[in-house]
PDB file of C-alpha atoms and ligand atoms in Angstrom:
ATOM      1  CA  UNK A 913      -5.549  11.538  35.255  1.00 51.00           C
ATOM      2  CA  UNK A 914      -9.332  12.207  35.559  1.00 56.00           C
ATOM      3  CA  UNK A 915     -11.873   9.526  34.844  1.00 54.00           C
ATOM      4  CA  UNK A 916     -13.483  11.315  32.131  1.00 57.00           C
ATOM      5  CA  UNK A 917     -10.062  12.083  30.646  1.00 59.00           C
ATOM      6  CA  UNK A 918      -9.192   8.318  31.357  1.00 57.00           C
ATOM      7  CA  UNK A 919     -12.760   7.207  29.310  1.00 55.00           C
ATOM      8  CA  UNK A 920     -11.726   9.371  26.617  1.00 58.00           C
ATOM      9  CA  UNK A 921      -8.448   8.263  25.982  1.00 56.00           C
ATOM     10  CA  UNK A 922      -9.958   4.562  25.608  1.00 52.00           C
ATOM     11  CA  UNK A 923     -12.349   4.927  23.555  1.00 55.00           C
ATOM     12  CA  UNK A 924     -10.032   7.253  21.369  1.00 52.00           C
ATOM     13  CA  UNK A 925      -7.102   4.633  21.119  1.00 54.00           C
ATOM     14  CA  UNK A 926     -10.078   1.894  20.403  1.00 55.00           C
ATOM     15  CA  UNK A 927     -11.896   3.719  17.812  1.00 60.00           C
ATOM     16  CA  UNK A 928      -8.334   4.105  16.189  1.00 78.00           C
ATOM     17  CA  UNK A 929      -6.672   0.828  16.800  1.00 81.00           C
ATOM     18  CA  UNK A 930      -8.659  -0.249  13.276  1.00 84.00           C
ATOM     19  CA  UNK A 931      -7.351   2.475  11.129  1.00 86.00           C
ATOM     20  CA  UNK A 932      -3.849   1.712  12.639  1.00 87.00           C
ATOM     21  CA  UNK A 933      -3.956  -1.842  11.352  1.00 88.00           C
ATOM     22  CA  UNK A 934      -5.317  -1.034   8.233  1.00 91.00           C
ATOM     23  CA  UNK A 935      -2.579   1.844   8.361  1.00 91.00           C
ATOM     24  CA  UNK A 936      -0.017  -0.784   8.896  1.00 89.00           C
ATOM     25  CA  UNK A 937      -1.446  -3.038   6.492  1.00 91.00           C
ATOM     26  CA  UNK A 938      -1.473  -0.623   3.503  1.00 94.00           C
ATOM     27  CA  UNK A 939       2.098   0.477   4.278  1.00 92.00           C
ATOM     28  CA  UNK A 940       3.691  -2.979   4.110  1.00 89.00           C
ATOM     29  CA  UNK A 941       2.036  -3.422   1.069  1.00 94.00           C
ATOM     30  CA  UNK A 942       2.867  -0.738  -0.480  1.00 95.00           C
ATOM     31  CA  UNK A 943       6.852  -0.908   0.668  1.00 93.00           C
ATOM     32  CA  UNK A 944       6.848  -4.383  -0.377  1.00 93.00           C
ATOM     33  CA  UNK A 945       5.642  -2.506  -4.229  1.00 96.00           C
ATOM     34  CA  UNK A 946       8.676  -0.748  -3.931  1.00 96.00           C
ATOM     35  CA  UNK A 947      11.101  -3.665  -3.488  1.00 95.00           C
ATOM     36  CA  UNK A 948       9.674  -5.245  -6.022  1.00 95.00           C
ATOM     37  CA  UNK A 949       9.605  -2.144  -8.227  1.00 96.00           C
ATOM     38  CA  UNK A 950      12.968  -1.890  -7.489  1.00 97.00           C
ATOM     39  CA  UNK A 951      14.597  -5.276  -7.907  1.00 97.00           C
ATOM     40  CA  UNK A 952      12.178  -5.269 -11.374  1.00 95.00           C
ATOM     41  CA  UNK A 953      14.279  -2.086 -13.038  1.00 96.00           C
ATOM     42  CA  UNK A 954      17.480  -3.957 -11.773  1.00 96.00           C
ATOM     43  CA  UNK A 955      16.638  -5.460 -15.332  1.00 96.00           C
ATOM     44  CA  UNK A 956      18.243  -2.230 -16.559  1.00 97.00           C
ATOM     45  CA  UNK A 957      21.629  -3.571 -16.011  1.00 97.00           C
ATOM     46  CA  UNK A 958      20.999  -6.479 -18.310  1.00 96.00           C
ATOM     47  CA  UNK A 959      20.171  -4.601 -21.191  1.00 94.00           C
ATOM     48  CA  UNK A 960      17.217  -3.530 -22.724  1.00 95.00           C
ATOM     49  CA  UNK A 961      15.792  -6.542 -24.075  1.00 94.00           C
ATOM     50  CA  UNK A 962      16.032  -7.611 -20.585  1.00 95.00           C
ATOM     51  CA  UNK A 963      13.895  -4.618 -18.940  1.00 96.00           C
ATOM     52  CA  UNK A 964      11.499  -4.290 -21.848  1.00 95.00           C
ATOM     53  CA  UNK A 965      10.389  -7.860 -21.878  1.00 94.00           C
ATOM     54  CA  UNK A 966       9.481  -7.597 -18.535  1.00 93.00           C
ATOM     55  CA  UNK A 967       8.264  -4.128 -18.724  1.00 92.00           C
ATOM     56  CA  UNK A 968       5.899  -6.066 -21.629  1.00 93.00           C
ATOM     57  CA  UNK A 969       4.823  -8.954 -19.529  1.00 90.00           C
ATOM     58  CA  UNK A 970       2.319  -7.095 -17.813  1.00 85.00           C
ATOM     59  CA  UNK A 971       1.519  -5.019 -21.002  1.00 86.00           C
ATOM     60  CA  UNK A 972       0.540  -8.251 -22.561  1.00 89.00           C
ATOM     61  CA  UNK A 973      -1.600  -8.949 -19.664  1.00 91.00           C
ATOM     62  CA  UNK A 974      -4.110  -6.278 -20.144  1.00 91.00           C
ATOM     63  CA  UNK A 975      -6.803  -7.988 -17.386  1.00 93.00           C
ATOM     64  CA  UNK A 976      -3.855  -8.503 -14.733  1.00 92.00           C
ATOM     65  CA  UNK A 977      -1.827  -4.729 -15.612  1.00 92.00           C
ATOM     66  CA  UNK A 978      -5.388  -3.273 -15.032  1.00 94.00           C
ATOM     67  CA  UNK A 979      -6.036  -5.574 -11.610  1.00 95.00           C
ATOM     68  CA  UNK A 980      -2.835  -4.441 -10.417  1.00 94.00           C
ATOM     69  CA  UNK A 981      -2.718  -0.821 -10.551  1.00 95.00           C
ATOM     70  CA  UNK A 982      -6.448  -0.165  -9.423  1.00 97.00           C
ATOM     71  CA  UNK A 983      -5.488  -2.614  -6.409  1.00 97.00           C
ATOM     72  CA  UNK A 984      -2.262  -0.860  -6.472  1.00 97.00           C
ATOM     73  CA  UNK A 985      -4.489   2.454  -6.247  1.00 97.00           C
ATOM     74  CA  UNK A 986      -7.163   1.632  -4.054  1.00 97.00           C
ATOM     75  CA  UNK A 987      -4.242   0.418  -1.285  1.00 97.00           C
ATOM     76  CA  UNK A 988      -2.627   3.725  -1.602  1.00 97.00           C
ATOM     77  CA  UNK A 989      -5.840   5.802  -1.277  1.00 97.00           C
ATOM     78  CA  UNK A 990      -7.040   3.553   1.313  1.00 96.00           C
ATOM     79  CA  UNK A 991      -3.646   3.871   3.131  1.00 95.00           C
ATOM     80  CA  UNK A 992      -3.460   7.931   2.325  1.00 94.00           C
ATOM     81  CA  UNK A 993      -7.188   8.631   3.595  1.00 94.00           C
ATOM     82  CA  UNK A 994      -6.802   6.586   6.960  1.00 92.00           C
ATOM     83  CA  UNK A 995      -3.262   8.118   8.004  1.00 91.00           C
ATOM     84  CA  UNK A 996      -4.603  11.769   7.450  1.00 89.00           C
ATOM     85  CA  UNK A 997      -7.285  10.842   9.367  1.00 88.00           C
ATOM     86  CA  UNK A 998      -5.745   9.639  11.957  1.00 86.00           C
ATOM     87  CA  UNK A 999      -3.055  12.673  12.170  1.00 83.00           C
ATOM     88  CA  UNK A1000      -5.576  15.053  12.370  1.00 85.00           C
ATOM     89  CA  UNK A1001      -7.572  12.884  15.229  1.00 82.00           C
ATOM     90  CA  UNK A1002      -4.327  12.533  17.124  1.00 76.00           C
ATOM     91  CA  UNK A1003      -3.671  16.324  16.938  1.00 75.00           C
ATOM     92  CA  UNK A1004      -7.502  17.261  18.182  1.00 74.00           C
ATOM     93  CA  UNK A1005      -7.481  14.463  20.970  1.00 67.00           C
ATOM     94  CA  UNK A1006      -4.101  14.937  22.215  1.00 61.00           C
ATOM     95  CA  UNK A1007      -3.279  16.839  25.401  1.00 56.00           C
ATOM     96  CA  UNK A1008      -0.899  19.133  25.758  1.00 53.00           C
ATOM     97  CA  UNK A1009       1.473  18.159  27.831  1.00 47.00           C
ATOM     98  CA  UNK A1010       1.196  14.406  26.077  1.00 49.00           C
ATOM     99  CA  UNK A1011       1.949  15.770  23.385  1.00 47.00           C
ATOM    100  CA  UNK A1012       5.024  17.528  24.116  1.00 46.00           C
ATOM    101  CA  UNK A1013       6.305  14.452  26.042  1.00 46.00           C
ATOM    102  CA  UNK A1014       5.818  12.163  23.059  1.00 47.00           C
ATOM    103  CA  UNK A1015       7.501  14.394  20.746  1.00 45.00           C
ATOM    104  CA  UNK A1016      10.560  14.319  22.828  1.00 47.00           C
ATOM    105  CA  UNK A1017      10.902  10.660  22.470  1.00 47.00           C
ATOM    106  CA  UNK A1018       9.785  10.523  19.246  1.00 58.00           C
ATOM    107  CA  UNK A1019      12.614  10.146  15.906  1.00 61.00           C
ATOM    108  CA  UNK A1020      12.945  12.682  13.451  1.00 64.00           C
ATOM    109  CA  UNK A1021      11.424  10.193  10.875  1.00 61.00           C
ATOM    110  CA  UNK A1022       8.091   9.016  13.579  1.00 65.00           C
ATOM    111  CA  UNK A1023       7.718  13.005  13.651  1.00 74.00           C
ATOM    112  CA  UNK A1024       7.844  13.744  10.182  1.00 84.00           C
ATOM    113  CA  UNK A1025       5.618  10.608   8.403  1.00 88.00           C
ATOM    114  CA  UNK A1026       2.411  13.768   7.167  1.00 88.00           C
ATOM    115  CA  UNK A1027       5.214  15.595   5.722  1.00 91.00           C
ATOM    116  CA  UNK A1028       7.303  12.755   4.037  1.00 93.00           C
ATOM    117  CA  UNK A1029       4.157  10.825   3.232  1.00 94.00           C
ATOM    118  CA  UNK A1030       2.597  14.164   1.694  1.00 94.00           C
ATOM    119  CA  UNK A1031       6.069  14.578  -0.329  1.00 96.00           C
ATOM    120  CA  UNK A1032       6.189  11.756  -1.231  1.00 96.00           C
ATOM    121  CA  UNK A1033       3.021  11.784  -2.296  1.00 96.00           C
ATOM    122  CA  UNK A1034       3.859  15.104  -4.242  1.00 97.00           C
ATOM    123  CA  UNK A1035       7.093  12.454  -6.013  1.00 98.00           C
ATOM    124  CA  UNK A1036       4.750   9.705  -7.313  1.00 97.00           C
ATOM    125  CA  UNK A1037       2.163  11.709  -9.019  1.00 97.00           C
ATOM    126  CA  UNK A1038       5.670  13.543 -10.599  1.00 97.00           C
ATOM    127  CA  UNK A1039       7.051   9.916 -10.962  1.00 97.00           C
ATOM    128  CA  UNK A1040       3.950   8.774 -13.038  1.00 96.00           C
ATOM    129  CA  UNK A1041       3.666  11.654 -14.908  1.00 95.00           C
ATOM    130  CA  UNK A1042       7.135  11.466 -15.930  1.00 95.00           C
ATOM    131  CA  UNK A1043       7.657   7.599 -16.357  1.00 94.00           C
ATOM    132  CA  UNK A1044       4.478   6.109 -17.015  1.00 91.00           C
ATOM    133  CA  UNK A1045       2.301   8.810 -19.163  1.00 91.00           C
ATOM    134  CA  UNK A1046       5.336  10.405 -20.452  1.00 90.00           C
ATOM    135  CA  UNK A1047       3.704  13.494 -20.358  1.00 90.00           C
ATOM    136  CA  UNK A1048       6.516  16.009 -18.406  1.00 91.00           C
ATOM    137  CA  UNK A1049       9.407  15.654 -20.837  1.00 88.00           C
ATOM    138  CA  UNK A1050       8.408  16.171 -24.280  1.00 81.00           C
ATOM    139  CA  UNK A1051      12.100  15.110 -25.599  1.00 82.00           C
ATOM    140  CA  UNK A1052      11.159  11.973 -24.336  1.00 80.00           C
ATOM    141  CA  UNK A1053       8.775  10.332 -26.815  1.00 77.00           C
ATOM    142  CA  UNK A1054       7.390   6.319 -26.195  1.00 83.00           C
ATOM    143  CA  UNK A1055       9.240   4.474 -28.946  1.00 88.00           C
ATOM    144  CA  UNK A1056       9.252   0.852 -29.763  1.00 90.00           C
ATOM    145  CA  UNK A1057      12.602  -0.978 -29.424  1.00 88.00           C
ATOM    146  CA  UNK A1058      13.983  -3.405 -32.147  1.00 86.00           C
ATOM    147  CA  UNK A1059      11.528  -6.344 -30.645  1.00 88.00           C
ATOM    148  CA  UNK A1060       8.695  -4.117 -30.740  1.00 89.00           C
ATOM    149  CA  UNK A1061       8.487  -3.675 -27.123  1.00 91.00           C
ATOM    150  CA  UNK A1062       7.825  -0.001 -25.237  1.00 91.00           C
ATOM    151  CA  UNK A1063      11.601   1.061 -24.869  1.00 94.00           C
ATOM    152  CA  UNK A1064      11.117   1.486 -20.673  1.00 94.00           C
ATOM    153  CA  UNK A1065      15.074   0.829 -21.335  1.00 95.00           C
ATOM    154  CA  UNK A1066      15.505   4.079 -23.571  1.00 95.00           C
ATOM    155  CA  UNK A1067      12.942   6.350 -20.729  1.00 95.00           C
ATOM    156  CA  UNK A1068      14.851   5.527 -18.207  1.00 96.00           C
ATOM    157  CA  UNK A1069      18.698   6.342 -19.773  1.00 96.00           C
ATOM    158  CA  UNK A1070      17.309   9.480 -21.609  1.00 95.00           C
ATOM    159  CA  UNK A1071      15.416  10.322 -17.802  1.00 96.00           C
ATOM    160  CA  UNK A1072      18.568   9.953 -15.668  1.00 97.00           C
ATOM    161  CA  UNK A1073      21.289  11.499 -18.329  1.00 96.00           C
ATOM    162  CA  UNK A1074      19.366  14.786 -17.312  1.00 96.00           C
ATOM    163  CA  UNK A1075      20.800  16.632 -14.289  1.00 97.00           C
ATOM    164  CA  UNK A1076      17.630  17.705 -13.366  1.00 96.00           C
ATOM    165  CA  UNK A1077      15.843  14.756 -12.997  1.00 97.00           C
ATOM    166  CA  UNK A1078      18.560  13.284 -11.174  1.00 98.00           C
ATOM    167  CA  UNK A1079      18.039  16.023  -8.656  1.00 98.00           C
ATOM    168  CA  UNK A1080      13.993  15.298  -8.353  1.00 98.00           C
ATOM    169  CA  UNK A1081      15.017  11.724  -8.086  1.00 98.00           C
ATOM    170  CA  UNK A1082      17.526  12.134  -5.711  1.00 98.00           C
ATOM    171  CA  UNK A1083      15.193  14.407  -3.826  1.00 98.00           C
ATOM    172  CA  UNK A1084      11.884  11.397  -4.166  1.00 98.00           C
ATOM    173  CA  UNK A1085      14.907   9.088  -2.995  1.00 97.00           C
ATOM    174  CA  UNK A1086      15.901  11.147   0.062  1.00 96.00           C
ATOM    175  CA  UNK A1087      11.648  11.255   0.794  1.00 96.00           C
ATOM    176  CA  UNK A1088      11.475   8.004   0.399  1.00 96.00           C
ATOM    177  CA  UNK A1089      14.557   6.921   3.148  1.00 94.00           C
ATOM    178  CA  UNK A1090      13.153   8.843   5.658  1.00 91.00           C
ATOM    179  CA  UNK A1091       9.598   7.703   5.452  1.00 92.00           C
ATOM    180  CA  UNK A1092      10.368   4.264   4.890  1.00 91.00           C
ATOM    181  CA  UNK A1093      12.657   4.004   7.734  1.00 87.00           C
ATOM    182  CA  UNK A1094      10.064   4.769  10.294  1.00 82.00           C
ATOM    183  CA  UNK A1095       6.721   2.894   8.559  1.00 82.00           C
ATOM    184  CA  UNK A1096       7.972  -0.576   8.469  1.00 78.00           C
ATOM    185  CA  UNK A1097       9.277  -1.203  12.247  1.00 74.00           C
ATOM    186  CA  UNK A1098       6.236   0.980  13.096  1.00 78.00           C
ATOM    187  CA  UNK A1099       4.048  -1.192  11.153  1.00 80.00           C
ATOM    188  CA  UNK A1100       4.788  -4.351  12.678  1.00 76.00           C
ATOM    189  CA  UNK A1101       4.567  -3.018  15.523  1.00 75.00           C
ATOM    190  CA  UNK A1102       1.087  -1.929  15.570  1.00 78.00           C
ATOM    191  CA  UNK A1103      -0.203  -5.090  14.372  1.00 76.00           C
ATOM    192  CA  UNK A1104       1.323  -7.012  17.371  1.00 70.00           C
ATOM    193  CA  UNK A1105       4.199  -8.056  16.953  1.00 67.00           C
ATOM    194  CA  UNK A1106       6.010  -6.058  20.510  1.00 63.00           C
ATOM    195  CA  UNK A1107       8.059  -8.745  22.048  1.00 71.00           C
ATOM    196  CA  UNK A1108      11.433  -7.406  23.848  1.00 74.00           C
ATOM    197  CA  UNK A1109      13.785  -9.236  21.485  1.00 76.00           C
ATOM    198  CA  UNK A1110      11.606  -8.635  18.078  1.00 73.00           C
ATOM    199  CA  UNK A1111      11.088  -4.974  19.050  1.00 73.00           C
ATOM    200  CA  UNK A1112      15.011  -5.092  19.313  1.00 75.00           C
ATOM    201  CA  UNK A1113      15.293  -7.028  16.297  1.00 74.00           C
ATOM    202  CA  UNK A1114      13.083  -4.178  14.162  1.00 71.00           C
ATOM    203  CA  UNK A1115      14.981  -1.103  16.090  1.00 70.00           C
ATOM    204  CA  UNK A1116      18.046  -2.762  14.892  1.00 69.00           C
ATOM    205  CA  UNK A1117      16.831  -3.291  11.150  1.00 65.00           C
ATOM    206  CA  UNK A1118      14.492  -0.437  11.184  1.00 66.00           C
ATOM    207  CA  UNK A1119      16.510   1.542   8.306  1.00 81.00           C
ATOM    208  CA  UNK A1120      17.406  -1.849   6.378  1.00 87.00           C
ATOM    209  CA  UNK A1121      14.250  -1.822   3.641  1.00 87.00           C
ATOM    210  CA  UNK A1122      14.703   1.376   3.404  1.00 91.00           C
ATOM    211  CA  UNK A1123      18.392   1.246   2.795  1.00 92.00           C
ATOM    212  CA  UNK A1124      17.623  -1.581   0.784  1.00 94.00           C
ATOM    213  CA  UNK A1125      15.163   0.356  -1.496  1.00 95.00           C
ATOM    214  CA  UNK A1126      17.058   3.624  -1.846  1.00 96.00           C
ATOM    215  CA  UNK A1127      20.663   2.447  -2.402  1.00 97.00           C
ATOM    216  CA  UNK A1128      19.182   0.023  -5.205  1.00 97.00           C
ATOM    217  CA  UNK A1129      17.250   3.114  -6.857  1.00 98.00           C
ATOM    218  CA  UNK A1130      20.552   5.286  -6.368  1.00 98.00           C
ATOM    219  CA  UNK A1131      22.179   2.839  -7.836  1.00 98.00           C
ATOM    220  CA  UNK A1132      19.871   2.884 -11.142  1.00 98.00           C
ATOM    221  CA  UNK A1133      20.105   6.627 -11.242  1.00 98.00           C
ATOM    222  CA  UNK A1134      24.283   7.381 -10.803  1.00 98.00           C
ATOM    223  CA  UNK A1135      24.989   3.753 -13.371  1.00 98.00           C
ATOM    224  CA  UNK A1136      22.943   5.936 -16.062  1.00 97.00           C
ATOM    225  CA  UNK A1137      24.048   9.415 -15.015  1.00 97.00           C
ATOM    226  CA  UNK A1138      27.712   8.401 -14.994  1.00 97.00           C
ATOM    227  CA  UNK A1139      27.519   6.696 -18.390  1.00 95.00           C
ATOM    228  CA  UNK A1140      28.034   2.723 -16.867  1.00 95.00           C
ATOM    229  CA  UNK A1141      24.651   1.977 -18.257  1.00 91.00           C
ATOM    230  CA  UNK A1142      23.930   3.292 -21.959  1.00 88.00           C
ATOM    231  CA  UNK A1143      21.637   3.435 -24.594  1.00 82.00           C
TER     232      UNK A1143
HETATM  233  C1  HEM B 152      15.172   5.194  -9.644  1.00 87.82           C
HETATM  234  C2  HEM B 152      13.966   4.924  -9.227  1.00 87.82           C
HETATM  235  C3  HEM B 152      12.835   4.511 -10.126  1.00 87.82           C
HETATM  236  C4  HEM B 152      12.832   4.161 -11.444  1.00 87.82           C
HETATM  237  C5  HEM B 152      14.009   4.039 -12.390  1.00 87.82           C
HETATM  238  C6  HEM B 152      11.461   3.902 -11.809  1.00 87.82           C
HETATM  239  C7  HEM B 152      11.036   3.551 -13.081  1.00 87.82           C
HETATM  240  C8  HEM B 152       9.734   3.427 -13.475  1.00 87.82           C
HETATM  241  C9  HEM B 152       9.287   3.226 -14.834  1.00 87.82           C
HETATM  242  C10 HEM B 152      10.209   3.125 -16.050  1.00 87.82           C
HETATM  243  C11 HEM B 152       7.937   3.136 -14.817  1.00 87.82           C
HETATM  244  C12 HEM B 152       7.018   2.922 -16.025  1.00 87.82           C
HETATM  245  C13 HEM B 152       6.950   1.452 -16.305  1.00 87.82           C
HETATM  246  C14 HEM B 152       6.227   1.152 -17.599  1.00 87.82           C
HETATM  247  O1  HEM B 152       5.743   2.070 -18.258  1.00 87.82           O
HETATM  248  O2  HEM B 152       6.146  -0.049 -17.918  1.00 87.82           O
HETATM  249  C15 HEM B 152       7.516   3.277 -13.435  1.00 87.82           C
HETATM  250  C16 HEM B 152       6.210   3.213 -12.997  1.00 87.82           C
HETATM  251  C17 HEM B 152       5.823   3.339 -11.683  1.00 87.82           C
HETATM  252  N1  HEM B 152       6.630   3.636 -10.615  1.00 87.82           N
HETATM  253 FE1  HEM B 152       8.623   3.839 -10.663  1.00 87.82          FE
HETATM  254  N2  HEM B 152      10.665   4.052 -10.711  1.00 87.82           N
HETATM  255  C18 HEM B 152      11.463   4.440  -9.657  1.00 87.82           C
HETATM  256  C19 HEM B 152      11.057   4.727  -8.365  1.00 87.82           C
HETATM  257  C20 HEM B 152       9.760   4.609  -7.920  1.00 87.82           C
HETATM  258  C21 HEM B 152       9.336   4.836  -6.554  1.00 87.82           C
HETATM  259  C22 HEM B 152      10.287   5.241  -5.430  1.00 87.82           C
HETATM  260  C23 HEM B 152       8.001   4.603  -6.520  1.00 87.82           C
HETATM  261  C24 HEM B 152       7.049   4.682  -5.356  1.00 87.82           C
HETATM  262  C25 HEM B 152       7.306   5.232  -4.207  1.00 87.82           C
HETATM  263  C26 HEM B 152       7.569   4.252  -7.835  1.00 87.82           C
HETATM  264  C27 HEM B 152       6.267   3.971  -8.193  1.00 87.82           C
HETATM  265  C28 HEM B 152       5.846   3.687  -9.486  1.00 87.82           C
HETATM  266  C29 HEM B 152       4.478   3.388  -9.844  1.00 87.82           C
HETATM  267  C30 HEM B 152       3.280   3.357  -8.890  1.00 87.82           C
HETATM  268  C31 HEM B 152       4.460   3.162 -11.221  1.00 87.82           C
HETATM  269  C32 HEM B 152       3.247   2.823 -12.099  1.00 87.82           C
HETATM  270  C33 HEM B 152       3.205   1.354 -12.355  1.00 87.82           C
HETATM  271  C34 HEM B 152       2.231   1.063 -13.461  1.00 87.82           C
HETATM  272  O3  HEM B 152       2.522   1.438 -14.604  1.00 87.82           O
HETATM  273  O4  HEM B 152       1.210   0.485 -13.194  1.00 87.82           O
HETATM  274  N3  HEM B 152       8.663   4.257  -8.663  1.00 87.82           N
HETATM  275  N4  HEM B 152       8.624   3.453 -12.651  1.00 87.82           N
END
């Protein structure tokens, strides 16, 4: 390697090691959302008083909903703007032959994280569309449920006893494994944390949020598709 070249590549992994924390960061914030998401619509298998009390908690809670979601938002954006960023950098400051040797040893998800995070991107604005402003199926009005909470209980069954959104579930799922498998272990290790046994240890449970995650949503979707949880 030239000197130049050498310089180069220094000040290009410095400039970047900041973005890749925040990067990191971000991610692990946002995948620990998603567990909690999750294990929070669990509730739908106790019922609907269950899920729409808690779905009500927050709604109560106008000052903390609101905190949430714009810190909710500003993570994602901030997580969003620094990854594209730091694609596109990697693809103008990358050599050739560097390149081609990485992508060898790279996994299929490591390779893929623009296109599953763009996709996914693509799900949630669906997701929130769908679920939260109830704006993409108009059969599916916001009604009140005997306590006078929003039925989130009532969305959810009358979402997933549709074929079709079970597919563009399924689908956001399938998006989801794949990009969660890779960001976690990938996270921790850019902020540090590459010993030989922990890097073993996060190899070895690199798919387990993810499997975590998606087999719980899965679950959700088939219990109300195949009639085991009912209006
Ligand atoms: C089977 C899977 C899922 C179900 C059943 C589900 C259900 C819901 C429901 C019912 C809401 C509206 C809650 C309300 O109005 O109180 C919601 C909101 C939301 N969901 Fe999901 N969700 C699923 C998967 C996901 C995934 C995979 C993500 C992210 C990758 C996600 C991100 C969000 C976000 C950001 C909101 C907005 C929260 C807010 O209102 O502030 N969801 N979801």
């Amino acid at each position: 390697m030239r000197i130049g070249e050498g310089m180069r590549r220094v000040s290009y992994f410095q400039s970047s090691l900041g973005s890749r924390v925040v990067v990191a960061l971000t991610g692990l914030g946002l995948a620990g959302f998603v567990v909690f998401h999750m294990l929070g619509n669990f509730q739908v298998f106790e019922g609907p008083d269950a899920l729409n009390g808690y779905a009500s908690l927050l709604r109560d809670m106008p000052i903390l909903l609101w905190t949430g979601r714009l810190g909710l938002l500003g993570v994602a954006a901030l997580h969003i703007a620094l990854a594209i960023q730091l694609a596109l950098r990697n693809r103008r400051a990358r050599p050739v032959a560097y390149a081609v040797r990485e992508f060898r040893n790279a996994s299929l998800a490591s390779r893929t994280m623009a296109l599953t995070g763009s996709l996914l991107l693509l799900f949630i604005v669906f997701h929130l569309l769908h679920l939260t402003a109830g704006l993409v199926d108009p059969s599916a009005p916001d009604r009140l449920d005997a306590r006078g909470h929003l039925d989130v209980y009532g969305k959810i069954v009358h979402a997933f006893r549709n074929p079709l959104y079970v597919v563009l579930y399924l689908i956001g799922q399938l998006v989801l494994a794949v990009h969660l498998s890779h960001a976690v272990s990938s996270s921790l290790q850019t902020l540090g944390f590459e010993h030989a046994a922990l890097n073993r240890l996060f190899k070895t449970a690199e798919p387990a949020v993810a499997l975590f995650v998606v087999l719980g949503n899965l679950a959700i979707i088939f219990a109300v598709f195949l009639g085991l949880v009912q209006a």
